[in-house]
XYZ file of C-alpha atoms in Angstrom:
775
model
C -50.797 26.200 -7.004
C -49.635 24.201 -10.011
C -48.010 20.779 -9.867
C -44.751 22.414 -11.017
C -44.907 24.818 -8.076
C -45.559 21.959 -5.691
C -42.609 19.977 -7.025
C -40.373 23.044 -6.890
C -41.214 23.859 -3.269
C -41.749 20.364 -1.901
C -39.381 19.419 0.908
C -38.237 15.990 1.943
C -40.114 14.210 4.639
C -38.460 11.841 7.059
C -37.837 8.170 6.323
C -36.429 6.693 9.529
C -34.980 3.197 9.568
C -36.397 0.841 12.180
C -33.646 0.194 14.730
C -35.648 -1.950 17.161
C -33.755 -5.202 16.516
C -30.417 -3.493 17.034
C -31.715 -1.778 20.144
C -32.789 -5.168 21.481
C -29.307 -6.570 20.725
C -27.672 -3.698 22.575
C -30.051 -4.186 25.520
C -29.117 -7.859 25.579
C -25.489 -6.819 26.101
C -26.157 -3.899 28.438
C -23.868 -5.422 31.083
C -20.918 -5.251 28.697
C -19.360 -7.120 25.793
C -16.314 -9.330 26.144
C -13.732 -10.458 23.607
C -14.247 -13.329 21.172
C -11.403 -15.773 21.823
C -11.152 -19.456 20.948
C -14.686 -19.607 19.557
C -16.434 -18.113 22.601
C -17.064 -14.753 24.213
C -15.219 -13.916 27.381
C -16.879 -12.300 30.344
C -16.639 -8.502 30.225
C -13.599 -7.093 31.996
C -12.757 -3.458 32.547
C -14.880 -1.657 29.951
C -14.987 1.609 28.033
C -18.018 3.417 26.654
C -19.134 3.309 23.027
C -21.412 6.151 21.989
C -23.709 6.860 19.068
C -21.965 9.849 17.438
C -25.222 11.254 16.094
C -26.810 11.535 19.539
C -23.912 11.338 21.962
C -25.773 8.602 23.827
C -23.768 5.707 25.279
C -24.959 2.543 23.549
C -22.577 -0.123 24.816
C -19.735 -0.960 27.175
C -16.910 -2.924 25.605
C -13.963 -4.651 27.254
C -10.571 -2.960 27.241
C -8.106 -5.554 25.994
C -5.035 -6.281 28.097
C -1.756 -7.954 27.195
C -3.121 -11.118 28.803
C -6.157 -10.966 26.532
C -3.922 -10.583 23.480
C -1.804 -13.504 24.707
C -4.889 -15.677 25.011
C -6.179 -14.698 21.564
C -2.830 -15.323 19.867
C -2.526 -18.673 21.652
C -6.009 -19.667 20.451
C -5.158 -18.625 16.900
C -1.877 -20.543 17.026
C -3.576 -23.670 18.293
C -6.159 -23.513 15.512
C -3.839 -22.572 12.658
C -2.322 -25.942 11.790
C -5.708 -27.595 11.590
C -7.201 -24.752 9.565
C -4.307 -24.764 7.081
C -4.534 -28.560 6.819
C -8.119 -28.352 5.557
C -8.511 -28.613 1.827
C -9.153 -25.389 -0.038
C -12.680 -26.587 -0.663
C -13.321 -27.106 3.041
C -12.110 -23.609 3.892
C -14.197 -22.248 1.022
C -17.362 -23.759 2.473
C -16.874 -21.784 5.685
C -16.256 -18.567 3.780
C -19.342 -19.149 1.633
C -21.343 -19.726 4.800
C -20.093 -16.479 6.325
C -21.040 -14.599 3.144
C -24.547 -16.056 3.183
C -25.069 -15.251 6.836
C -23.828 -11.693 6.326
C -26.509 -11.330 3.667
C -29.137 -12.866 5.919
C -28.260 -10.385 8.680
C -27.611 -7.490 6.286
C -30.219 -5.100 7.642
C -29.196 -5.714 11.252
C -25.526 -5.146 10.426
C -26.331 -2.001 8.427
C -28.301 -0.411 11.242
C -25.716 -1.364 13.863
C -22.938 0.095 11.702
C -24.815 3.363 11.287
C -25.596 3.691 14.997
C -22.005 2.865 15.929
C -20.212 4.910 13.246
C -22.583 7.744 12.302
C -22.575 7.110 8.548
C -25.903 7.339 6.648
C -27.962 4.176 6.557
C -28.019 4.329 2.755
C -24.248 3.897 2.683
C -24.190 1.092 5.247
C -27.087 -0.681 3.566
C -26.215 -0.182 -0.111
C -22.411 -0.064 -0.113
C -20.675 -1.387 2.989
C -22.556 -4.557 3.863
C -23.007 -5.785 0.259
C -19.253 -5.353 -0.225
C -18.627 -7.335 2.971
C -20.584 -10.259 1.541
C -18.832 -9.835 -1.811
C -15.400 -10.125 -0.169
C -16.273 -13.375 1.548
C -17.788 -14.834 -1.617
C -14.787 -13.755 -3.683
C -12.269 -15.149 -1.225
C -14.172 -18.378 -0.879
C -13.216 -18.809 -4.520
C -9.604 -18.007 -3.681
C -9.636 -20.647 -0.954
C -10.563 -23.182 -3.633
C -7.809 -21.998 -5.998
C -4.954 -20.771 -3.829
C -2.869 -23.936 -3.901
C -2.968 -23.962 -7.712
C -2.753 -20.248 -8.404
C -0.148 -19.465 -5.723
C 1.850 -22.677 -5.933
C 4.860 -22.942 -3.668
C 3.590 -20.325 -1.225
C 2.329 -21.118 2.265
C 0.224 -19.326 4.884
C 2.045 -16.975 7.229
C 0.395 -18.525 10.294
C -1.204 -16.135 12.791
C -2.162 -12.710 11.455
C -2.552 -9.700 13.721
C -4.945 -7.208 12.138
C -5.810 -3.675 13.236
C -8.605 -1.791 11.470
C -9.896 1.810 11.555
C -13.242 3.339 12.454
C -14.337 4.737 9.076
C -15.476 1.417 7.519
C -15.556 -0.908 10.554
C -17.210 -3.969 9.047
C -15.877 -3.551 5.512
C -12.280 -3.216 6.726
C -12.808 -6.352 8.794
C -13.866 -8.216 5.656
C -10.889 -6.842 3.690
C -8.578 -8.271 6.354
C -10.203 -11.490 7.504
C -11.482 -12.920 4.208
C -8.110 -13.220 2.380
C -6.302 -14.279 5.552
C -8.680 -17.186 6.094
C -8.744 -18.124 2.418
C -4.945 -18.367 2.447
C -4.941 -20.723 5.456
C -4.078 -18.240 8.211
C -5.860 -17.653 11.490
C -6.448 -14.135 12.785
C -6.583 -11.931 15.819
C -8.326 -8.697 14.890
C -8.603 -5.500 16.898
C -11.381 -3.169 15.780
C -11.192 0.570 16.346
C -11.964 1.796 19.836
C -14.749 4.083 18.565
C -16.522 1.416 16.465
C -16.138 -2.135 17.802
C -19.747 -3.299 17.674
C -20.102 -4.769 14.174
C -16.875 -6.723 14.699
C -18.419 -8.349 17.760
C -21.636 -9.012 15.836
C -19.498 -10.599 13.126
C -17.952 -12.843 15.790
C -21.469 -14.068 16.577
C -21.886 -14.912 12.887
C -18.628 -16.897 12.990
C -20.049 -18.914 15.859
C -23.365 -19.226 14.032
C -21.740 -20.850 10.967
C -19.642 -23.186 13.122
C -16.258 -21.735 12.200
C -13.621 -23.787 14.064
C -12.657 -22.297 17.405
C -9.656 -19.986 17.293
C -9.698 -19.336 13.552
C -11.119 -15.840 14.135
C -10.494 -13.959 17.366
C -11.672 -10.416 18.165
C -10.006 -8.393 20.919
C -11.370 -4.916 21.611
C -9.516 -2.008 23.136
C -7.595 1.187 22.511
C -4.213 1.872 20.945
C -2.391 0.037 23.722
C -4.260 -3.155 22.812
C -3.316 -2.689 19.163
C 0.322 -2.126 20.090
C 0.329 -5.319 22.150
C -1.053 -7.243 19.184
C 1.329 -5.767 16.608
C 4.331 -6.377 18.860
C 3.340 -9.882 19.950
C 6.038 -12.480 19.239
C 3.398 -15.042 18.317
C 2.103 -12.989 15.375
C 3.555 -13.886 11.960
C 1.919 -11.217 9.796
C 0.668 -7.720 10.647
C -1.963 -5.933 8.575
C -2.786 -2.374 9.560
C -5.110 0.245 8.142
C -4.899 3.679 9.723
C -2.798 6.798 9.925
C 0.626 7.145 8.341
C 2.062 8.198 11.687
C 1.018 4.944 13.348
C 2.026 2.931 10.284
C 5.517 4.384 10.522
C 5.769 3.289 14.167
C 4.600 -0.205 13.255
C 7.276 -0.416 10.556
C 9.897 0.481 13.161
C 8.553 -1.917 15.790
C 8.347 -4.896 13.422
C 11.808 -4.298 11.927
C 13.978 -7.380 12.179
C 11.198 -9.643 13.445
C 10.614 -11.400 10.137
C 6.899 -10.587 10.287
C 5.009 -9.960 7.091
C 3.643 -6.429 6.928
C 0.866 -4.743 4.978
C 0.189 -1.043 5.556
C -2.792 0.841 4.108
C -2.334 4.389 5.345
C -3.307 7.978 4.678
C -4.012 9.843 1.490
C -4.617 13.250 -0.009
C -6.050 12.149 -3.307
C -6.316 14.424 -6.351
C -9.595 14.781 -8.258
C -8.544 16.054 -11.689
C -11.147 17.800 -13.869
C -9.996 18.512 -17.426
C -11.404 21.302 -19.596
C -13.507 18.883 -21.669
C -14.960 16.989 -18.705
C -18.698 16.506 -18.240
C -18.970 19.031 -15.415
C -22.341 17.808 -14.148
C -20.964 14.277 -13.858
C -17.810 15.625 -12.225
C -19.884 17.464 -9.615
C -21.632 14.232 -8.681
C -18.196 12.659 -8.591
C -17.068 15.254 -6.046
C -20.111 14.408 -3.927
C -19.030 10.762 -3.937
C -15.347 11.628 -3.530
C -15.429 13.853 -0.456
C -18.904 14.041 1.069
C -19.353 10.262 1.061
C -18.992 8.978 4.651
C -18.515 12.611 5.773
C -15.144 12.667 4.024
C -13.824 10.098 6.479
C -12.274 8.055 3.682
C -8.558 7.474 3.238
C -8.845 7.744 -0.549
C -11.238 10.710 -0.520
C -10.800 13.061 -3.476
C -10.025 15.957 -1.169
C -8.057 18.034 -3.729
C -10.052 19.113 -6.771
C -7.592 20.160 -9.479
C -9.552 21.852 -12.248
C -8.610 23.290 -15.636
C -8.474 27.054 -15.292
C -10.888 27.545 -18.205
C -13.760 25.773 -16.394
C -12.913 26.534 -12.763
C -15.623 29.167 -12.282
C -18.316 26.985 -13.848
C -17.344 23.957 -11.752
C -17.228 25.954 -8.506
C -20.638 27.473 -9.211
C -22.133 24.042 -9.832
C -20.525 22.667 -6.659
C -21.955 25.483 -4.552
C -25.396 24.871 -5.990
C -25.118 21.128 -5.383
C -23.993 21.664 -1.785
C -27.283 23.419 -1.047
C -29.170 20.173 -1.660
C -27.066 17.965 0.602
C -28.969 16.877 3.689
C -26.911 16.542 6.872
C -28.522 14.979 9.902
C -29.920 11.789 11.386
C -27.907 8.908 9.903
C -30.874 6.553 10.302
C -32.990 8.714 7.995
C -32.907 7.204 4.501
C -32.945 10.727 3.014
C -29.744 11.770 4.789
C -26.703 12.405 2.576
C -24.186 13.062 5.352
C -24.317 11.735 8.880
C -22.280 12.397 11.994
C -18.526 12.688 12.459
C -17.395 9.554 14.254
C -16.256 11.186 17.521
C -15.923 14.672 19.069
C -12.115 14.294 18.978
C -12.225 13.892 15.202
C -14.647 16.810 14.900
C -12.244 19.010 16.850
C -9.384 18.005 14.550
C -11.387 19.021 11.473
C -12.241 22.380 13.040
C -8.628 23.030 14.047
C -7.269 22.341 10.567
C -9.991 24.498 9.026
C -9.051 27.375 11.322
C -5.414 27.050 10.248
C -6.432 26.978 6.585
C -8.852 29.904 6.887
C -6.043 32.009 8.342
C -4.257 31.695 4.989
C -6.843 33.872 3.259
C -8.862 31.216 1.420
C -12.559 31.439 0.573
C -14.767 29.009 2.483
C -18.275 27.981 1.442
C -20.251 25.705 3.755
C -23.599 24.008 3.793
C -25.813 23.466 6.821
C -25.357 21.008 9.659
C -27.264 20.424 12.891
C -25.820 20.900 16.356
C -23.812 18.063 17.828
C -21.101 15.913 16.270
C -21.777 17.094 12.734
C -19.727 19.128 10.267
C -21.175 20.770 7.163
C -20.052 20.007 3.614
C -17.272 22.487 2.946
C -15.771 23.892 -0.268
C -12.553 25.908 -0.107
C -11.309 27.968 -3.049
C -8.250 30.140 -3.519
C -6.110 27.352 -2.063
C -2.392 27.196 -2.822
C -0.608 23.844 -3.239
C 1.384 24.584 -0.049
C -1.687 25.302 2.083
C -2.278 23.134 5.121
C -5.628 22.282 3.537
C -3.813 20.927 0.457
C -1.179 18.943 2.318
C -2.765 17.635 5.530
C -5.223 14.752 5.548
C -8.253 16.414 7.154
C -10.425 13.277 7.153
C -13.605 15.312 7.038
C -16.065 16.713 4.452
C -13.691 19.430 3.236
C -12.687 19.764 -0.425
C -10.231 22.276 -1.849
C -10.165 23.655 -5.397
C -6.899 24.539 -7.166
C -6.708 25.495 -10.859
C -4.151 24.319 -13.427
C -3.386 25.368 -17.009
C -1.873 22.353 -18.787
C -2.018 18.578 -18.352
C 1.608 18.666 -17.185
C 0.601 21.162 -14.499
C -2.204 18.815 -13.444
C 0.212 15.897 -13.057
C 2.694 18.002 -11.098
C -0.014 19.216 -8.710
C -1.491 15.712 -8.371
C 1.908 14.311 -7.386
C 2.662 17.210 -5.037
C 2.015 15.102 -1.951
C 3.826 12.594 0.206
C 0.911 10.208 -0.290
C -0.064 8.068 -3.254
C -3.239 6.191 -2.458
C -5.760 7.111 -5.158
C -6.671 9.591 -7.878
C -9.720 10.387 -9.987
C -9.522 11.804 -13.528
C -12.422 13.370 -15.441
C -12.373 14.008 -19.197
C -14.524 13.132 -22.203
C -11.284 12.070 -23.910
C -10.334 8.668 -22.532
C -6.884 8.941 -24.115
C -6.221 11.989 -21.955
C -7.408 10.084 -18.892
C -5.166 7.102 -19.574
C -2.197 9.341 -20.288
C -2.595 11.080 -16.922
C -3.308 7.786 -15.150
C 0.109 6.510 -16.155
C 1.842 9.599 -14.776
C 0.044 10.099 -11.470
C 1.701 8.269 -8.588
C -1.187 6.429 -6.979
C -2.110 2.815 -6.363
C -5.694 3.267 -7.589
C -6.871 5.527 -10.413
C -10.543 6.013 -11.268
C -11.467 7.366 -14.698
C -14.745 9.319 -14.819
C -15.748 7.697 -11.545
C -14.540 7.674 -7.967
C -14.595 5.575 -4.810
C -15.447 2.397 -6.723
C -14.399 -0.760 -4.887
C -14.601 -4.466 -5.501
C -13.103 -7.570 -3.940
C -11.696 -8.561 -7.324
C -9.349 -5.553 -7.583
C -6.412 -4.677 -5.379
C -6.488 -1.547 -3.238
C -3.444 0.102 -1.714
C -1.016 2.936 -2.169
C 2.382 4.189 -3.178
C 4.852 6.161 -1.099
C 3.614 7.211 2.371
C 0.201 5.679 1.720
C 1.811 2.354 2.574
C 2.551 -0.867 0.739
C 0.838 -4.128 -0.016
C -2.598 -4.599 -1.553
C -5.993 -5.762 -0.319
C -8.362 -7.464 -2.740
C -7.799 -9.420 -5.923
C -4.796 -11.588 -6.670
C -2.448 -8.994 -5.174
C -4.331 -9.117 -1.890
C -4.107 -12.889 -1.725
C -0.372 -12.782 -2.390
C -0.032 -10.562 0.670
C -1.297 -13.415 2.885
C 0.965 -16.144 1.556
C 4.739 -16.339 1.643
C 7.441 -18.573 0.332
C 9.210 -20.598 3.026
C 11.621 -18.442 4.996
C 15.284 -18.790 4.103
C 17.931 -18.958 6.764
C 21.377 -17.610 6.070
C 24.292 -16.427 8.134
C 25.613 -13.056 9.164
C 28.876 -12.525 7.343
C 30.733 -9.492 8.631
C 33.326 -8.479 6.043
C 36.530 -6.911 7.274
C 36.115 -3.220 7.961
C 37.400 -1.194 5.017
C 39.964 1.438 5.839
C 42.100 3.820 3.890
C 45.430 3.077 5.553
C 48.163 1.477 3.406
C 48.171 -2.297 3.739
C 49.652 -5.426 2.264
C 50.657 -5.552 -1.368
C 48.284 -7.236 -3.792
C 51.261 -8.701 -5.638
C 50.896 -6.452 -8.673
C 53.442 -3.790 -9.539
C 50.640 -1.315 -10.202
C 47.384 -1.960 -8.370
C 44.167 -1.329 -10.215
C 42.153 1.434 -8.546
C 38.452 1.233 -9.384
C 36.281 4.339 -9.269
C 32.606 4.626 -8.447
C 30.066 4.647 -11.276
C 27.495 7.438 -11.069
C 25.278 8.849 -13.793
C 26.948 6.783 -16.498
C 30.437 8.048 -15.626
C 33.304 6.869 -13.498
C 33.685 9.091 -10.456
C 36.208 9.435 -7.664
C 34.762 8.947 -4.181
C 33.864 12.145 -2.355
C 36.096 11.093 0.549
C 39.129 10.891 -1.705
C 40.036 7.597 -0.035
C 40.387 4.035 -1.311
C 40.574 0.691 0.460
C 42.408 -2.480 -0.421
C 40.512 -5.454 -1.837
C 41.601 -8.599 -3.700
C 42.923 -7.516 -7.058
C 43.416 -3.841 -6.351
C 41.850 -0.829 -4.636
C 38.235 0.350 -4.452
C 36.746 3.751 -3.684
C 35.574 4.368 -0.134
C 32.087 5.745 -0.818
C 30.160 7.850 1.665
C 26.825 9.637 2.186
C 27.635 12.312 -0.398
C 28.329 9.648 -3.034
C 24.983 7.998 -2.286
C 23.274 11.378 -2.603
C 24.905 11.965 -5.989
C 23.929 8.476 -7.144
C 20.299 8.926 -6.088
C 20.174 12.254 -7.913
C 21.551 10.634 -11.070
C 19.050 7.778 -10.801
C 16.170 10.212 -10.342
C 17.126 12.022 -13.526
C 17.009 8.755 -15.486
C 13.228 8.417 -15.068
C 12.837 7.937 -18.818
C 14.056 4.357 -18.397
C 10.774 3.389 -16.743
C 8.841 4.991 -19.599
C 10.591 2.776 -22.163
C 8.650 -0.160 -23.546
C 9.459 -3.583 -22.163
C 10.715 -4.507 -25.618
C 13.231 -1.662 -25.623
C 14.517 -2.571 -22.169
C 14.767 -6.201 -23.298
C 17.012 -5.254 -26.209
C 19.397 -3.477 -23.844
C 19.535 -6.491 -21.530
C 20.159 -8.860 -24.438
C 22.999 -6.612 -25.556
C 24.321 -6.598 -21.990
C 24.377 -10.396 -21.986
C 26.071 -10.440 -25.382
C 28.867 -8.127 -24.252
C 29.319 -9.980 -20.975
C 29.631 -13.220 -22.917
C 32.359 -11.684 -25.087
C 34.376 -10.925 -21.947
C 33.563 -14.134 -20.078
C 37.171 -15.323 -19.833
C 38.328 -11.984 -18.436
C 35.606 -11.955 -15.775
C 36.278 -15.571 -14.843
C 39.948 -14.730 -14.376
C 38.999 -11.829 -12.105
C 36.825 -14.140 -9.955
C 39.742 -16.561 -9.640
C 41.838 -13.636 -8.411
C 39.187 -13.160 -5.709
C 39.690 -16.729 -4.514
C 37.148 -18.721 -6.560
C 38.123 -21.973 -8.242
C 38.242 -21.888 -12.029
C 35.226 -24.191 -12.169
C 33.183 -22.002 -9.822
C 34.282 -18.857 -11.653
C 33.167 -20.229 -15.007
C 29.846 -21.335 -13.495
C 29.286 -17.887 -12.016
C 29.962 -16.178 -15.335
C 27.680 -18.587 -17.169
C 24.980 -17.881 -14.562
C 25.358 -14.117 -15.016
C 24.975 -14.385 -18.783
C 21.904 -16.594 -18.451
C 20.371 -14.082 -16.023
C 20.793 -11.332 -18.627
C 18.876 -13.310 -21.214
C 16.161 -14.532 -18.823
C 15.341 -11.073 -17.496
C 15.517 -9.669 -21.021
C 12.860 -12.231 -21.915
C 10.745 -11.181 -18.927
C 11.023 -7.447 -19.586
C 8.059 -7.463 -21.985
C 6.248 -10.519 -20.630
C 5.710 -9.834 -16.926
C 2.176 -8.669 -17.521
C -0.530 -7.209 -15.369
C -4.135 -8.351 -15.534
C -7.675 -7.303 -16.321
C -9.636 -7.923 -13.140
C -13.216 -9.163 -13.225
C -14.920 -6.474 -11.140
C -18.167 -4.544 -11.280
C -20.126 -4.218 -14.472
C -19.575 -1.155 -16.688
C -15.881 -1.127 -15.783
C -12.706 -2.801 -16.874
C -10.106 -2.754 -14.121
C -6.524 -2.817 -15.340
C -3.911 -4.094 -12.892
C -0.680 -2.597 -14.215
C 2.783 -3.508 -12.961
C 4.792 -0.334 -12.417
C 8.396 0.048 -11.245
C 9.015 1.153 -7.679
C 11.195 3.998 -8.953
C 14.698 4.409 -7.557
C 15.915 1.339 -5.685
C 18.842 0.794 -3.367
C 20.426 -2.648 -3.791
C 22.984 -3.935 -1.298
C 24.561 -7.074 -2.718
C 25.674 -10.263 -0.969
C 29.294 -10.502 0.071
C 29.485 -13.952 -1.508
C 29.075 -14.581 -5.268
C 30.103 -10.986 -5.994
C 29.156 -11.035 -9.683
C 26.220 -13.470 -9.714
C 24.720 -11.827 -6.640
C 24.925 -8.380 -8.216
C 23.525 -9.559 -11.555
C 20.709 -11.517 -9.873
C 19.512 -8.421 -8.006
C 20.186 -5.617 -10.469
C 18.731 -7.220 -13.601
C 15.162 -7.869 -12.387
C 15.049 -4.337 -10.986
C 16.088 -2.625 -14.208
C 14.122 -5.061 -16.391
C 10.980 -3.709 -14.715
C 11.993 -0.094 -15.327
C 13.603 0.822 -12.020
C 16.836 2.742 -11.652
C 19.255 1.442 -9.050
C 21.964 2.562 -6.666
C 24.094 -0.511 -6.005
C 26.436 -1.265 -3.127
C 28.418 -4.298 -4.363
C 30.177 -6.937 -2.302
C 32.306 -5.112 0.249
C 35.034 -7.756 0.155
C 35.182 -8.202 -3.625
C 33.766 -5.052 -5.256
C 35.950 -5.158 -8.358
C 33.571 -7.648 -9.991
C 31.011 -4.842 -9.971
C 33.422 -2.175 -11.113
C 34.486 -4.415 -13.992
C 30.793 -4.843 -14.800
C 30.248 -1.130 -15.290
C 32.615 -1.312 -18.234
C 30.079 -3.667 -19.811
C 27.246 -1.278 -18.907
C 29.052 1.542 -20.701
C 29.198 -0.460 -23.943
C 25.674 -1.929 -23.820
C 23.412 1.113 -24.338
C 22.353 1.236 -20.686
C 21.417 4.911 -20.197
C 23.449 6.881 -17.700
C 21.906 6.876 -14.236
C 20.002 3.604 -14.641
C 22.737 1.693 -12.791
C 24.939 3.506 -10.284
C 27.628 1.740 -8.226
C 29.041 2.977 -4.925
C 31.680 0.813 -3.245
C 32.601 0.936 0.420
C 31.284 -0.030 3.867
C 28.199 -2.121 3.202
C 26.083 -1.383 6.252
C 26.939 2.299 6.511
C 25.933 2.824 2.891
C 22.862 0.602 3.372
C 21.670 2.775 6.238
C 22.078 5.890 4.111
C 20.020 4.300 1.329
C 17.316 3.193 3.757
C 17.048 6.680 5.260
C 17.043 8.506 1.917
C 13.632 9.889 0.920
C 14.611 9.669 -2.749
C 14.833 5.874 -2.528
C 11.570 3.994 -3.114
C 12.706 0.494 -2.190
C 15.713 -1.269 -0.680
C 16.960 -4.817 -1.246
C 19.593 -5.796 1.282
C 21.625 -8.972 1.753
C 23.665 -9.061 4.960
C 23.439 -9.111 8.712
C 21.820 -5.731 9.391
C 18.353 -6.336 7.986
C 16.636 -5.017 11.115
C 18.496 -1.728 10.795
C 17.501 -1.403 7.145
C 13.821 -2.074 7.867
C 13.734 0.387 10.734
C 15.576 3.104 8.832
C 13.166 2.708 5.911
C 10.223 3.911 8.003
C 10.948 7.563 7.189
C 9.177 7.472 3.825
C 7.787 3.948 4.255
C 9.800 2.520 1.372
C 9.412 -1.156 0.558
C 12.203 -3.427 1.762
C 13.427 -6.956 1.172
C 16.143 -8.261 3.479
C 17.965 -11.587 3.656
C 21.090 -12.876 5.327
C 24.173 -13.911 3.363
C 24.073 -17.492 2.076
C 20.282 -17.593 2.441
C 20.193 -18.683 -1.195
C 22.571 -20.004 -3.839
C 22.916 -17.026 -6.154
C 24.193 -19.180 -8.982
C 21.369 -21.717 -8.698
C 17.673 -21.682 -9.640
C 16.720 -19.837 -6.433
C 18.749 -16.838 -7.572
C 16.241 -16.140 -10.343
C 12.468 -16.056 -10.680
C 9.253 -14.096 -10.843
C 9.454 -13.432 -7.130
C 12.199 -10.918 -7.887
C 9.964 -9.228 -10.467
C 7.040 -8.990 -8.053
C 9.285 -7.328 -5.488
C 10.577 -4.887 -8.109
C 7.082 -3.685 -9.014
C 3.927 -2.287 -7.495
C 0.424 -2.709 -8.879
C -1.650 0.242 -10.036
C -5.347 -0.560 -10.521
C -7.006 1.679 -13.121
C -10.797 1.652 -13.311
C -11.974 2.442 -16.860
C -15.621 2.748 -17.943
C -16.478 -0.153 -20.225
C -19.696 -1.438 -21.748
C -23.183 -0.701 -20.524
């Protein structure tokens, strides 16, 4: 037999990882593991079993957290928070550096424990997860040093309640805890019920480095424990990674509480392969995109969208590559795919596959041993409406759908309620960047996939949640500007019955403004306001306005310079009519001095946001070598803006201008009591080259219209000023739109606090694009 024959027929041997130290650690805790509260472990209480998914063997008993346990952990975090925040950034950094070093010193132990607890291959735990854990603590140690300078004026939230999933137990812990601590917060973290062990080992490391008691608290348990933590009145900020369904409930439960909220939820990420892609590289990309961690990855490239011309070649290569994937013992260094985390998850994968197979698709599968394993699976002949294309399977299942043109690829990529990540493959980087700008996802990888680094933000659009973890964006999510307190002003209920005379022989009757045209309200009714009559808008008017705004998507594609010119022109035309607008404000009850000040403020806002339109830049993040990571500010899309009842012109200008300066289109509900300032303003819009549909104005009952905006799936974000902020936040949970709510008089809309970059940050979301760069 020749050497070539030997190499061709040679099979892998086994390369088992030594687990003796982890086994000894588990034996040490064979009587059960308690919570980590106030710097010490509690005695075990009522426990639940934790099993090794690869063997089914019970490996530990962990305490089921109660409401009393959560109370104790939150109290410990609260007691420690003031002292922790009072430390200098350098002092906090030293602790984070120490944690990073100790994670590295215990790297092999943590890797083996993670693999035994979760079922993922040891190569992934050892080479990806644990090194990234250390990287996050090192990176955020640097942020602890710099936060007061780089995020000036912002303060820690206080106590953060954090709930993490089972797919990356230790890495998700680092994503949550590192920025929270760097920003001066203390934390109570609940790990997933299936995989709590590395979190408890991490707690031992916190004790080992001498972290002050109460700064980090770990409470284990099931969903009820997580619900108790999320709903706890002593928690100031909630950070959750998990399913969209649970994230939606958390949005509803935290509505009106004033808690900060970060949600990193589900995904159904497209993996786009263009005709000129390097198909061999793309195949390896698919391996990393969907068969990494058994497909149990929120950003997994589960939908391969391939140019029709190369579909057959790509599918053939994928089938050949699947034959070489080794599924089995996660502790074997030669294993490519380990065990599914739990039999319940395995059953879910099988059920969804049965539903998909019933649709007439073609299924190709590799091999997998008996037990809690599922083979690598390739599904072809899949329609965009298939359950396999729309549902997050969270398993090693990839679908293939062909497309003909780049526009088709974008349409298919965006044919999902999610927007977490995307991967684009082409030898033409211009093509990649063109598609990256059109695909609605918070992370886009070009000729690579599933690349992560602490220096770049991670998070999604749409029903994949909001907020970012990692980088500057992630730090901003753990600091806030001091809360503003206002008052609930309830304007008189508008009604269509004839009322008192306004004093004019012929009252002015203002129409709505939709799609660049004046429009009568659908109801046909008007209500009396100072200076005349205003249209009584309703749900149908909001629907028409949202439709008009959606059609004006070209506004966001304009350059910042072009938008700036429109805003400058807007300010110029408003200035020309300053006396007229001041007179109108006096009619509404303002003094002449206040009216002139409000007009001057509005004009200045036009020029300031025009200046910002092409200067509110993104960043180039310092991440892994061979990549440049572009953090691009993108508009939210279509925004609903409900204006304050006071300062009817300045309030409207202060909210609308930053939104449209960043490329959003808006549906505006102006001051209910004095809407004619807004309806006068649309006359200026009509003469200032603002495209139809960019600004739409619907007058009428503030809170009724606000609820309609919050519930509308075509609205991507809502800004609301008034007394029904809780309602707006709760109603927004349907499509998980971003919200910003304040009470009336929480700020002086004509003063410095009515303007600033904070408005621009809230009007944008960050897309991180990973581009190959250098060697």
